[in-house]
Short mmCIF file of N, CA and C in Angstrom, two decimals:
data_model
loop_
_atom_site.label_atom_id
_atom_site.label_comp_id
_atom_site.label_asym_id
_atom_site.label_seq_id
_atom_site.Cartn_x
_atom_site.Cartn_y
_atom_site.Cartn_z
N MET A 1 -29.11 -226.42 48.51
CA MET A 1 -27.68 -225.35 48.44
C MET A 1 -28.38 -224.24 48.06
N VAL A 2 -28.46 -222.92 49.00
CA VAL A 2 -28.86 -221.89 48.64
C VAL A 2 -28.36 -220.83 48.18
N LEU A 3 -29.05 -220.33 47.21
CA LEU A 3 -28.29 -219.23 46.20
C LEU A 3 -27.99 -217.76 46.97
N GLU A 4 -26.76 -217.27 46.76
CA GLU A 4 -26.45 -215.87 47.64
C GLU A 4 -26.32 -215.27 46.06
N SER A 5 -26.79 -213.81 46.62
CA SER A 5 -26.63 -213.00 45.47
C SER A 5 -24.98 -213.05 44.75
N THR A 6 -24.05 -212.96 45.06
CA THR A 6 -22.69 -213.22 44.14
C THR A 6 -21.75 -213.49 45.24
N ILE A 7 -21.08 -214.66 44.84
CA ILE A 7 -20.10 -215.43 45.56
C ILE A 7 -18.83 -215.06 45.10
N ILE A 8 -17.79 -214.22 46.23
CA ILE A 8 -16.70 -213.72 45.69
C ILE A 8 -15.59 -214.68 46.15
N VAL A 9 -14.95 -215.07 45.25
CA VAL A 9 -13.86 -216.61 45.74
C VAL A 9 -12.19 -216.00 45.60
N ASP A 10 -11.62 -215.81 46.53
CA ASP A 10 -10.05 -215.50 46.65
C ASP A 10 -9.10 -216.78 46.40
N ALA A 11 -8.80 -216.68 44.93
CA ALA A 11 -7.98 -217.83 44.21
C ALA A 11 -6.81 -218.10 45.04
N ARG A 12 -6.49 -217.39 45.65
CA ARG A 12 -4.97 -217.39 46.09
C ARG A 12 -4.66 -218.73 46.79
N ASP A 13 -3.30 -219.64 46.22
CA ASP A 13 -3.13 -221.04 46.58
C ASP A 13 -4.19 -222.34 46.51
N HIS A 14 -5.07 -221.78 45.49
CA HIS A 14 -5.88 -222.90 45.27
C HIS A 14 -5.44 -223.89 44.20
N LEU A 15 -5.67 -224.84 43.87
CA LEU A 15 -5.23 -225.80 43.16
C LEU A 15 -6.22 -225.55 41.58
N TYR A 16 -5.86 -225.17 40.59
CA TYR A 16 -6.41 -224.94 39.43
C TYR A 16 -7.63 -225.41 38.86
N GLY A 17 -7.37 -226.54 38.82
CA GLY A 17 -8.64 -227.54 38.02
C GLY A 17 -9.63 -228.14 39.10
N ARG A 18 -8.99 -228.15 40.64
CA ARG A 18 -10.10 -228.28 41.38
C ARG A 18 -11.09 -227.20 41.57
N LEU A 19 -10.45 -225.83 41.88
CA LEU A 19 -11.40 -224.69 42.02
C LEU A 19 -12.19 -224.79 40.87
N ALA A 20 -11.67 -224.93 39.46
CA ALA A 20 -12.50 -224.78 38.52
C ALA A 20 -13.44 -225.47 38.50
N SER A 21 -13.47 -226.88 38.95
CA SER A 21 -14.48 -227.79 38.65
C SER A 21 -15.85 -227.25 39.82
N VAL A 22 -15.43 -227.04 41.25
CA VAL A 22 -16.52 -226.30 41.81
C VAL A 22 -16.99 -225.28 41.64
N VAL A 23 -16.35 -224.25 40.91
CA VAL A 23 -16.80 -223.29 40.28
C VAL A 23 -17.87 -223.40 39.45
N ALA A 24 -17.45 -224.56 38.24
CA ALA A 24 -18.40 -224.56 37.14
C ALA A 24 -19.86 -225.41 37.76
N LYS A 25 -19.66 -226.08 38.56
CA LYS A 25 -21.13 -226.76 39.39
C LYS A 25 -21.74 -225.52 39.88
N GLU A 26 -21.34 -224.50 40.70
CA GLU A 26 -21.93 -223.53 41.11
C GLU A 26 -22.87 -222.70 39.72
N LEU A 27 -22.17 -222.35 39.14
CA LEU A 27 -22.23 -221.91 38.15
C LEU A 27 -23.71 -221.95 37.06
N LEU A 28 -23.36 -223.59 36.99
CA LEU A 28 -24.70 -224.63 36.42
C LEU A 28 -25.92 -224.35 37.42
N ALA A 29 -25.85 -224.36 38.89
CA ALA A 29 -26.87 -224.13 39.65
C ALA A 29 -27.39 -222.98 39.73
N GLY A 30 -26.75 -221.84 39.05
CA GLY A 30 -27.41 -220.91 38.78
C GLY A 30 -26.87 -219.38 39.58
N GLN A 31 -25.64 -219.73 40.49
CA GLN A 31 -24.71 -218.95 41.04
C GLN A 31 -24.16 -218.09 40.51
N LYS A 32 -23.79 -216.90 40.99
CA LYS A 32 -23.23 -215.76 40.32
C LYS A 32 -21.69 -215.94 41.11
N VAL A 33 -20.57 -216.07 40.28
CA VAL A 33 -19.22 -216.12 41.23
C VAL A 33 -18.25 -215.15 40.74
N VAL A 34 -17.67 -214.70 41.33
CA VAL A 34 -16.62 -213.65 41.18
C VAL A 34 -15.30 -214.30 41.73
N VAL A 35 -14.40 -214.43 40.48
CA VAL A 35 -12.76 -215.25 41.19
C VAL A 35 -12.07 -214.18 41.18
N VAL A 36 -11.46 -213.69 42.23
CA VAL A 36 -10.20 -212.87 42.24
C VAL A 36 -8.73 -213.41 42.73
N ARG A 37 -7.76 -212.83 42.36
CA ARG A 37 -6.61 -213.05 42.53
C ARG A 37 -6.17 -214.66 41.56
N CYS A 38 -6.89 -214.49 40.31
CA CYS A 38 -6.11 -215.83 39.74
C CYS A 38 -4.77 -215.82 39.49
N ASP A 39 -4.12 -214.99 39.20
CA ASP A 39 -2.60 -214.83 38.99
C ASP A 39 -1.93 -215.71 40.18
N GLU A 40 -2.62 -216.26 41.33
CA GLU A 40 -2.13 -216.84 42.43
C GLU A 40 -2.85 -218.09 42.71
N LEU A 41 -3.24 -218.66 41.50
CA LEU A 41 -3.66 -219.93 41.66
C LEU A 41 -2.44 -220.94 41.19
N VAL A 42 -2.36 -222.24 41.74
CA VAL A 42 -1.39 -222.75 41.74
C VAL A 42 -1.99 -224.15 40.88
N ILE A 43 -1.18 -224.88 40.24
CA ILE A 43 -0.99 -226.04 39.48
C ILE A 43 -0.10 -226.97 39.68
N SER A 44 -0.24 -228.29 39.67
CA SER A 44 0.70 -229.13 40.15
C SER A 44 1.85 -229.27 39.15
N GLY A 45 3.23 -229.45 39.54
CA GLY A 45 4.28 -230.31 38.41
C GLY A 45 5.07 -228.21 38.60
N SER A 46 6.24 -228.78 38.36
CA SER A 46 7.37 -227.73 38.41
C SER A 46 6.91 -226.92 37.14
N LEU A 47 7.49 -225.55 37.33
CA LEU A 47 7.47 -224.62 35.93
C LEU A 47 7.99 -224.71 34.93
N VAL A 48 9.08 -226.09 34.95
CA VAL A 48 9.76 -226.34 33.50
C VAL A 48 8.52 -227.04 32.69
N ARG A 49 8.08 -228.16 33.65
CA ARG A 49 6.79 -229.32 33.04
C ARG A 49 5.86 -228.44 32.65
N ASN A 50 5.37 -227.60 33.29
CA ASN A 50 4.19 -226.83 32.78
C ASN A 50 4.50 -225.84 31.69
N ARG A 51 5.81 -225.43 31.43
CA ARG A 51 5.99 -224.57 30.18
C ARG A 51 5.90 -225.65 29.11
N THR A 52 6.49 -226.89 29.52
CA THR A 52 6.21 -227.46 28.20
C THR A 52 4.98 -228.18 27.91
N LYS A 53 4.31 -228.28 28.76
CA LYS A 53 2.94 -228.64 28.69
C LYS A 53 2.15 -227.26 27.77
N TRP A 54 2.60 -225.72 28.34
CA TRP A 54 1.85 -224.84 27.82
C TRP A 54 2.29 -225.05 26.47
N ALA A 55 3.61 -225.28 25.78
CA ALA A 55 4.22 -225.24 24.16
C ALA A 55 3.34 -226.01 23.68
N GLN A 56 3.24 -227.29 24.10
CA GLN A 56 2.31 -228.13 23.18
C GLN A 56 1.05 -227.55 22.80
N PHE A 57 0.28 -227.13 23.95
CA PHE A 57 -0.94 -226.57 23.84
C PHE A 57 -0.92 -225.46 22.89
N ARG A 58 0.15 -224.61 22.79
CA ARG A 58 0.19 -223.15 21.91
C ARG A 58 0.25 -223.68 20.61
N LYS A 59 0.62 -224.92 20.28
CA LYS A 59 0.85 -225.50 18.92
C LYS A 59 -0.31 -225.92 18.48
N LYS A 60 -1.33 -225.88 18.96
CA LYS A 60 -2.65 -226.42 18.54
C LYS A 60 -3.37 -225.25 17.76
N HIS A 61 -3.57 -225.38 16.58
CA HIS A 61 -4.11 -224.09 16.03
C HIS A 61 -4.84 -224.67 14.60
N MET A 62 -5.58 -224.21 13.63
CA MET A 62 -6.38 -224.27 12.71
C MET A 62 -5.25 -224.56 11.60
N ASN A 63 -5.14 -225.13 10.92
CA ASN A 63 -4.23 -225.67 10.12
C ASN A 63 -4.12 -224.62 9.02
N THR A 64 -5.28 -224.14 8.45
CA THR A 64 -5.61 -223.29 7.09
C THR A 64 -5.50 -222.03 7.49
N ASN A 65 -6.03 -221.40 8.63
CA ASN A 65 -6.20 -220.13 9.17
C ASN A 65 -6.24 -220.27 10.61
N PRO A 66 -5.14 -219.85 11.08
CA PRO A 66 -4.84 -219.78 12.54
C PRO A 66 -5.58 -218.80 13.07
N ARG A 67 -6.02 -217.76 12.63
CA ARG A 67 -6.69 -216.92 13.38
C ARG A 67 -8.11 -217.17 13.96
N LYS A 68 -8.63 -218.36 13.26
CA LYS A 68 -9.87 -218.80 13.36
C LYS A 68 -9.89 -219.63 14.95
N GLY A 69 -8.67 -219.73 15.63
CA GLY A 69 -8.74 -220.44 16.45
C GLY A 69 -8.01 -221.82 16.59
N PRO A 70 -7.62 -222.67 17.82
CA PRO A 70 -8.21 -222.14 19.07
C PRO A 70 -7.48 -221.07 19.84
N PHE A 71 -7.60 -220.51 20.62
CA PHE A 71 -6.66 -219.24 21.05
C PHE A 71 -6.51 -219.47 22.49
N HIS A 72 -5.05 -219.10 22.50
CA HIS A 72 -4.17 -219.36 23.54
C HIS A 72 -4.27 -217.84 24.78
N PHE A 73 -5.27 -217.77 25.70
CA PHE A 73 -5.11 -216.60 26.46
C PHE A 73 -3.96 -216.89 27.25
N LYS A 74 -3.22 -215.73 27.51
CA LYS A 74 -1.93 -215.65 28.28
C LYS A 74 -2.26 -215.05 29.76
N ALA A 75 -3.30 -214.23 29.85
CA ALA A 75 -3.46 -213.87 31.42
C ALA A 75 -4.24 -214.62 32.27
N PRO A 76 -3.83 -214.68 33.43
CA PRO A 76 -4.32 -215.97 34.05
C PRO A 76 -5.72 -215.98 34.49
N ALA A 77 -6.59 -214.90 34.29
CA ALA A 77 -8.00 -214.39 34.49
C ALA A 77 -8.84 -215.58 33.41
N LYS A 78 -8.04 -215.08 32.52
CA LYS A 78 -8.40 -215.62 31.23
C LYS A 78 -8.28 -217.25 30.79
N MET A 79 -7.04 -217.37 31.44
CA MET A 79 -6.94 -218.99 31.14
C MET A 79 -7.86 -219.85 32.23
N PHE A 80 -8.05 -219.15 33.36
CA PHE A 80 -9.13 -219.87 34.41
C PHE A 80 -10.70 -219.79 33.62
N TRP A 81 -10.81 -218.69 33.19
CA TRP A 81 -12.34 -218.60 32.69
C TRP A 81 -12.37 -219.41 31.36
N ARG A 82 -11.21 -219.99 30.78
CA ARG A 82 -11.53 -220.86 29.56
C ARG A 82 -11.43 -222.24 30.27
N THR A 83 -10.81 -222.62 31.13
CA THR A 83 -11.06 -223.75 31.69
C THR A 83 -12.22 -224.06 32.50
N VAL A 84 -12.71 -223.09 33.14
CA VAL A 84 -14.41 -223.33 33.47
C VAL A 84 -15.17 -223.61 32.20
N ARG A 85 -15.13 -222.71 30.92
CA ARG A 85 -16.13 -222.61 30.23
C ARG A 85 -15.85 -223.68 29.50
N GLY A 86 -15.10 -224.74 29.65
CA GLY A 86 -14.78 -226.48 29.17
C GLY A 86 -15.65 -227.16 30.09
N MET A 87 -15.87 -226.85 31.27
CA MET A 87 -16.41 -227.59 32.15
C MET A 87 -18.02 -227.46 32.07
N VAL A 88 -18.46 -226.32 31.27
CA VAL A 88 -20.04 -226.28 31.78
C VAL A 88 -20.86 -226.45 30.30
N ASN A 89 -20.18 -226.99 29.24
CA ASN A 89 -20.97 -227.18 28.06
C ASN A 89 -21.39 -225.52 27.39
N HIS A 90 -20.62 -224.91 27.22
CA HIS A 90 -20.94 -223.46 27.21
C HIS A 90 -21.67 -223.45 25.37
N MET A 91 -21.51 -224.26 24.59
CA MET A 91 -22.56 -224.60 23.34
C MET A 91 -24.22 -224.23 23.60
N SER A 92 -24.48 -224.99 24.57
CA SER A 92 -25.72 -225.09 25.16
C SER A 92 -26.42 -223.83 25.60
N ASP A 93 -27.76 -223.51 25.62
CA ASP A 93 -28.00 -222.37 25.96
C ASP A 93 -27.61 -222.26 27.81
N ARG A 94 -27.87 -223.62 28.58
CA ARG A 94 -27.84 -223.63 29.72
C ARG A 94 -26.48 -223.12 30.21
N GLY A 95 -25.33 -224.05 29.37
CA GLY A 95 -24.06 -224.07 29.56
C GLY A 95 -23.40 -222.24 29.23
N ALA A 96 -24.20 -221.87 28.00
CA ALA A 96 -23.79 -220.10 27.99
C ALA A 96 -24.40 -219.23 29.19
N ALA A 97 -25.49 -219.55 29.49
CA ALA A 97 -26.05 -218.68 30.92
C ALA A 97 -25.10 -218.86 32.04
N ALA A 98 -24.43 -220.03 32.43
CA ALA A 98 -23.70 -220.73 33.20
C ALA A 98 -22.23 -219.30 33.31
N ILE A 99 -21.79 -219.25 32.08
CA ILE A 99 -20.46 -218.84 31.77
C ILE A 99 -20.69 -217.43 31.87
N ALA A 100 -21.86 -216.61 31.68
CA ALA A 100 -22.12 -215.50 31.87
C ALA A 100 -22.17 -215.42 32.97
N ARG A 101 -22.26 -215.87 34.10
CA ARG A 101 -22.53 -215.60 35.50
C ARG A 101 -21.47 -215.59 36.27
N LEU A 102 -20.01 -216.01 35.52
CA LEU A 102 -18.64 -216.10 35.95
C LEU A 102 -17.78 -214.56 35.39
N SER A 103 -17.00 -214.04 36.87
CA SER A 103 -16.07 -213.12 36.58
C SER A 103 -14.94 -213.47 36.78
N THR A 104 -13.65 -213.09 36.31
CA THR A 104 -12.47 -213.79 36.64
C THR A 104 -11.62 -212.29 36.79
N PHE A 105 -10.61 -212.18 37.42
CA PHE A 105 -9.74 -210.98 38.14
C PHE A 105 -8.53 -211.62 38.52
N GLU A 106 -7.46 -210.82 37.65
CA GLU A 106 -6.18 -210.67 38.53
C GLU A 106 -6.25 -209.82 39.57
N GLY A 107 -5.49 -210.22 40.55
CA GLY A 107 -5.61 -209.07 41.73
C GLY A 107 -7.14 -208.95 42.39
N ILE A 108 -7.08 -208.05 43.32
CA ILE A 108 -8.53 -207.68 43.81
C ILE A 108 -8.92 -206.36 43.40
N PRO A 109 -9.46 -206.21 42.36
CA PRO A 109 -9.95 -204.77 42.04
C PRO A 109 -11.23 -204.13 42.47
N HIS A 110 -11.53 -202.82 42.71
CA HIS A 110 -12.48 -202.58 43.58
C HIS A 110 -13.77 -203.02 42.62
N PRO A 111 -15.14 -203.09 43.25
CA PRO A 111 -15.56 -203.00 44.63
C PRO A 111 -15.18 -204.23 45.37
N TYR A 112 -14.79 -205.27 44.96
CA TYR A 112 -14.11 -206.63 45.34
C TYR A 112 -13.55 -206.25 46.63
N ASP A 113 -12.38 -205.52 46.81
CA ASP A 113 -11.70 -205.35 47.63
C ASP A 113 -12.41 -204.99 49.01
N LYS A 114 -13.52 -204.50 49.24
CA LYS A 114 -13.97 -203.83 50.29
C LYS A 114 -15.48 -205.09 50.67
N GLN A 115 -15.29 -206.26 49.94
CA GLN A 115 -16.68 -207.32 50.10
C GLN A 115 -16.03 -208.83 50.66
N GLN A 116 -16.71 -209.27 51.46
CA GLN A 116 -16.06 -210.78 51.73
C GLN A 116 -15.80 -211.35 51.30
N ARG A 117 -14.72 -212.34 51.13
CA ARG A 117 -14.40 -212.89 50.21
C ARG A 117 -14.18 -214.62 50.67
N LYS A 118 -14.10 -215.64 49.72
CA LYS A 118 -14.52 -216.69 50.50
C LYS A 118 -13.09 -217.79 49.52
N VAL A 119 -13.10 -218.90 50.68
CA VAL A 119 -12.14 -219.94 49.96
C VAL A 119 -12.81 -221.34 49.72
N VAL A 120 -12.17 -222.40 48.63
CA VAL A 120 -12.84 -223.49 48.60
C VAL A 120 -11.87 -224.41 49.44
N THR A 121 -12.19 -224.74 50.60
CA THR A 121 -11.54 -225.95 51.48
C THR A 121 -10.99 -226.84 50.44
N ALA A 122 -12.04 -227.66 49.81
CA ALA A 122 -11.85 -228.62 49.02
C ALA A 122 -10.57 -228.46 47.78
N ALA A 123 -10.39 -227.13 47.43
CA ALA A 123 -9.22 -226.90 46.51
C ALA A 123 -8.23 -226.22 46.69
N LEU A 124 -7.86 -226.11 48.18
CA LEU A 124 -6.65 -225.57 48.75
C LEU A 124 -5.60 -226.14 48.56
N ARG A 125 -4.47 -226.03 48.12
CA ARG A 125 -3.30 -226.89 47.83
C ARG A 125 -2.84 -227.48 48.86
N VAL A 126 -2.88 -226.70 50.30
CA VAL A 126 -2.45 -227.35 51.59
C VAL A 126 -3.10 -228.95 52.13
N THR A 127 -4.08 -228.49 51.24
CA THR A 127 -5.23 -229.87 51.76
C THR A 127 -5.06 -231.10 50.95
N ARG A 128 -4.51 -230.74 49.98
CA ARG A 128 -4.86 -231.61 48.33
C ARG A 128 -3.54 -231.93 48.06
N LEU A 129 -2.19 -231.22 48.29
CA LEU A 129 -0.86 -231.12 47.47
C LEU A 129 -0.16 -231.79 48.54
N LYS A 130 0.54 -232.80 48.38
CA LYS A 130 1.72 -233.46 49.15
C LYS A 130 2.67 -232.19 49.26
N PRO A 131 3.47 -232.19 50.33
CA PRO A 131 4.13 -230.97 51.11
C PRO A 131 5.50 -230.74 50.23
N ASN A 132 5.75 -232.09 49.61
CA ASN A 132 7.15 -232.30 48.85
C ASN A 132 7.11 -232.06 47.55
N ARG A 133 5.67 -232.16 47.37
CA ARG A 133 5.32 -232.18 45.45
C ARG A 133 5.49 -230.65 44.77
N ASN A 134 6.16 -230.46 43.57
CA ASN A 134 6.41 -229.20 43.15
C ASN A 134 5.19 -228.51 42.75
N PHE A 135 5.10 -227.34 42.51
CA PHE A 135 4.00 -226.80 41.86
C PHE A 135 4.59 -225.21 41.50
N THR A 136 3.31 -224.81 40.60
CA THR A 136 3.72 -223.73 39.75
C THR A 136 2.71 -222.55 39.94
N VAL A 137 2.89 -221.59 40.36
CA VAL A 137 2.11 -220.15 40.17
C VAL A 137 1.63 -219.99 38.83
N ILE A 138 0.43 -219.86 38.64
CA ILE A 138 0.07 -219.52 37.29
C ILE A 138 0.59 -218.08 36.58
N GLY A 139 0.25 -217.13 38.08
CA GLY A 139 1.14 -215.89 37.97
C GLY A 139 2.52 -216.10 36.69
N ASP A 140 3.34 -216.68 37.40
CA ASP A 140 4.59 -216.82 37.14
C ASP A 140 4.81 -217.80 35.32
N LEU A 141 3.79 -218.81 35.52
CA LEU A 141 3.78 -219.22 34.09
C LEU A 141 3.42 -218.35 33.15
N ALA A 142 2.17 -217.63 33.25
CA ALA A 142 1.60 -216.67 32.41
C ALA A 142 2.84 -215.70 32.11
N SER A 143 3.46 -215.09 33.09
CA SER A 143 4.67 -214.04 32.97
C SER A 143 5.76 -214.73 32.06
N SER A 144 5.89 -216.39 32.09
CA SER A 144 6.98 -216.61 31.42
C SER A 144 6.48 -216.95 29.65
N VAL A 145 5.34 -216.70 29.68
CA VAL A 145 5.01 -217.17 28.33
C VAL A 145 4.27 -215.90 27.58
N GLY A 146 4.29 -214.86 28.19
CA GLY A 146 3.81 -213.60 27.08
C GLY A 146 3.29 -212.86 27.82
N TRP A 147 2.45 -213.07 29.30
CA TRP A 147 1.56 -212.00 30.08
C TRP A 147 2.62 -210.96 30.47
N LYS A 148 2.01 -209.64 30.16
CA LYS A 148 2.94 -208.31 30.51
C LYS A 148 2.85 -207.62 31.57
N HIS A 149 1.79 -208.26 32.11
CA HIS A 149 1.38 -207.12 33.53
C HIS A 149 1.74 -207.38 34.86
N LYS A 150 2.59 -208.57 35.08
CA LYS A 150 2.85 -209.23 36.58
C LYS A 150 3.27 -207.98 37.53
N ASP A 151 4.26 -207.42 36.89
CA ASP A 151 4.92 -205.88 37.53
C ASP A 151 3.76 -204.77 38.05
N LEU A 152 2.99 -204.45 36.82
CA LEU A 152 1.99 -203.34 37.49
C LEU A 152 1.14 -204.29 38.14
N LEU A 153 0.50 -205.54 38.30
CA LEU A 153 -0.23 -206.10 39.29
C LEU A 153 0.19 -206.21 40.49
N ALA A 154 1.83 -206.28 40.74
CA ALA A 154 2.37 -206.20 42.02
C ALA A 154 2.42 -204.76 42.70
N SER A 155 2.39 -203.81 41.93
CA SER A 155 2.40 -202.50 42.56
C SER A 155 0.99 -202.03 42.88
N LEU A 156 -0.02 -202.59 41.99
CA LEU A 156 -1.30 -201.99 42.48
C LEU A 156 -1.78 -202.83 43.83
N GLU A 157 -1.31 -204.33 43.92
CA GLU A 157 -1.63 -205.38 44.81
C GLU A 157 -0.98 -204.51 46.01
N ALA A 158 -0.05 -203.91 46.06
CA ALA A 158 1.07 -203.16 47.18
C ALA A 158 0.30 -202.29 47.73
N LYS A 159 -0.51 -201.27 46.96
CA LYS A 159 -1.04 -200.16 47.36
C LYS A 159 -2.36 -200.73 48.28
N ARG A 160 -2.72 -201.68 47.71
CA ARG A 160 -4.37 -202.07 47.91
C ARG A 160 -4.08 -202.90 49.67
N LYS A 161 -3.00 -203.77 49.34
CA LYS A 161 -2.66 -204.10 50.89
C LYS A 161 -2.25 -203.25 52.04
N VAL A 162 -1.89 -201.83 51.84
CA VAL A 162 -1.42 -200.91 52.60
C VAL A 162 -2.90 -200.27 53.07
N LYS A 163 -3.75 -200.03 52.12
CA LYS A 163 -4.95 -199.61 52.33
C LYS A 163 -5.79 -200.60 53.08
N SER A 164 -5.69 -201.92 52.96
CA SER A 164 -6.51 -202.94 53.59
C SER A 164 -6.09 -202.96 55.07
N ALA A 165 -4.46 -202.82 55.20
CA ALA A 165 -4.25 -203.00 56.77
C ALA A 165 -4.67 -201.87 57.66
N ALA A 166 -4.88 -200.46 56.76
CA ALA A 166 -5.01 -199.32 57.52
C ALA A 166 -6.73 -199.48 57.99
N PHE A 167 -7.18 -200.03 57.03
CA PHE A 167 -8.60 -200.47 57.30
C PHE A 167 -8.95 -201.21 58.38
N TYR A 168 -8.40 -202.55 58.34
CA TYR A 168 -8.25 -203.31 59.45
C TYR A 168 -8.00 -203.04 61.04
N ALA A 169 -7.03 -201.90 60.76
CA ALA A 169 -6.58 -201.65 62.24
C ALA A 169 -7.66 -200.68 62.66
N LYS A 170 -8.40 -199.90 61.68
CA LYS A 170 -9.43 -199.30 62.56
C LYS A 170 -10.78 -199.88 62.92
N LYS A 171 -10.84 -201.30 61.91
CA LYS A 171 -12.04 -201.52 62.41
C LYS A 171 -11.62 -202.15 63.80
N GLN A 172 -10.48 -202.70 64.25
CA GLN A 172 -10.16 -203.33 65.31
C GLN A 172 -10.42 -202.45 66.50
N ALA A 173 -9.42 -201.18 66.23
CA ALA A 173 -9.92 -200.31 67.36
C ALA A 173 -11.10 -199.93 67.63
N LYS A 174 -11.98 -199.96 66.77
CA LYS A 174 -13.19 -199.56 67.12
C LYS A 174 -14.29 -200.85 67.46
N ALA A 175 -13.89 -202.08 67.17
CA ALA A 175 -14.66 -203.03 68.28
C ALA A 175 -13.96 -203.15 69.49
N LEU A 176 -12.72 -202.62 69.79
CA LEU A 176 -12.21 -202.55 71.02
C LEU A 176 -13.02 -201.40 71.71
N LEU A 177 -13.11 -200.37 71.28
CA LEU A 177 -13.92 -199.44 71.90
C LEU A 177 -15.46 -199.62 72.54
N LYS A 178 -16.03 -200.49 71.43
CA LYS A 178 -17.38 -201.14 71.53
C LYS A 178 -17.31 -202.03 72.68
N ASP A 179 -16.51 -203.00 72.76
CA ASP A 179 -16.29 -204.00 73.97
C ASP A 179 -16.17 -203.16 75.40
N LYS A 180 -15.15 -202.21 75.20
CA LYS A 180 -15.17 -201.32 76.50
C LYS A 180 -16.33 -200.97 76.90
N ALA A 181 -16.97 -200.22 76.20
CA ALA A 181 -18.67 -199.97 76.20
C ALA A 181 -19.48 -200.70 76.75
N THR A 182 -19.59 -201.66 76.33
CA THR A 182 -20.27 -202.86 76.80
C THR A 182 -19.99 -203.31 77.97
N LYS A 183 -18.88 -203.56 78.35
CA LYS A 183 -18.62 -203.77 79.74
C LYS A 183 -19.11 -202.56 80.76
N ALA A 184 -18.54 -201.35 80.57
CA ALA A 184 -18.59 -200.27 81.35
C ALA A 184 -20.41 -200.19 81.76
N ALA A 185 -21.23 -200.55 80.63
CA ALA A 185 -22.34 -199.82 81.12
C ALA A 185 -23.25 -200.71 81.88
N ASP A 186 -24.05 -200.36 82.51
CA ASP A 186 -24.75 -201.18 83.33
C ASP A 186 -26.27 -201.08 82.96
N LEU A 187 -26.58 -202.64 82.17
CA LEU A 187 -27.59 -203.07 81.52
C LEU A 187 -28.75 -203.77 82.16
N THR A 188 -28.56 -203.85 83.69
CA THR A 188 -29.65 -204.29 84.47
C THR A 188 -30.93 -204.03 84.44
N LYS A 189 -31.35 -202.86 84.14
CA LYS A 189 -32.65 -202.54 83.99
C LYS A 189 -33.48 -202.92 82.46
N VAL A 190 -32.33 -202.75 81.87
CA VAL A 190 -32.64 -203.29 80.03
C VAL A 190 -33.02 -204.50 80.43
N ASN A 191 -32.06 -205.26 80.75
CA ASN A 191 -32.05 -206.96 80.89
C ASN A 191 -33.61 -207.19 81.30
N ALA A 192 -33.90 -206.83 82.46
CA ALA A 192 -34.85 -207.19 83.25
C ALA A 192 -36.13 -207.00 82.30
N VAL A 193 -36.28 -205.45 81.59
CA VAL A 193 -37.44 -205.56 80.42
C VAL A 193 -37.23 -206.49 79.21
N LEU A 194 -36.05 -206.95 78.69
CA LEU A 194 -36.06 -207.95 77.57
C LEU A 194 -36.50 -209.37 78.31
N SER A 195 -36.00 -209.58 79.46
CA SER A 195 -36.18 -211.02 79.98
C SER A 195 -37.86 -211.36 80.14
N VAL A 196 -38.37 -210.42 80.09
CA VAL A 196 -40.10 -210.42 80.39
C VAL A 196 -40.68 -210.16 79.13
N SER A 197 -40.04 -209.54 77.97
CA SER A 197 -40.60 -209.81 76.55
C SER A 197 -39.92 -211.31 76.15
N GLY A 198 -39.13 -211.81 77.01
CA GLY A 198 -38.61 -213.10 76.01
C GLY A 198 -37.57 -213.47 75.38
N TYR A 199 -36.72 -211.97 75.68
CA TYR A 199 -34.97 -212.23 75.13
C TYR A 199 -34.17 -212.50 75.99
#
């Protein structure tokens, strides 16, 4: 594996646990990873089932002083971060360094909206979950258990998508002009010189 400076993963429609395991492995190998759109991760099972499981998890706390933990994050990005933390042995120096290399976000904030994003095909819902199975979007689950920023995020993402569409249209027009110019240009002399040089 060749390490890149930072890998940006678009988590939309990925299975929660499968993506977490792949990200954890990359972090332990020394790779910096940024996961965006954590609110659009999915988990198998219906919303009712997952709310029941969350309620059981929510009841787990220190008996004498609940303020000492365990802490139950409600934001999707923090939920995912906590899951990855459990996969890297964060109590060791190696694990602590690994989890420090991870950043998670709801939506796609600046500057990641202008950078190339990747998917993890081994964790995509369409490749891993049967079409007739129920699944829950983490953003919906988080919103139903107390996360308050779903509407705000939706408005911010709508603005980002308008800008993104305009940028893409401009990029396509520029590529079309370049293609036309390349076809119209007479490059016989240039190609002759390049072929002599071995190109």
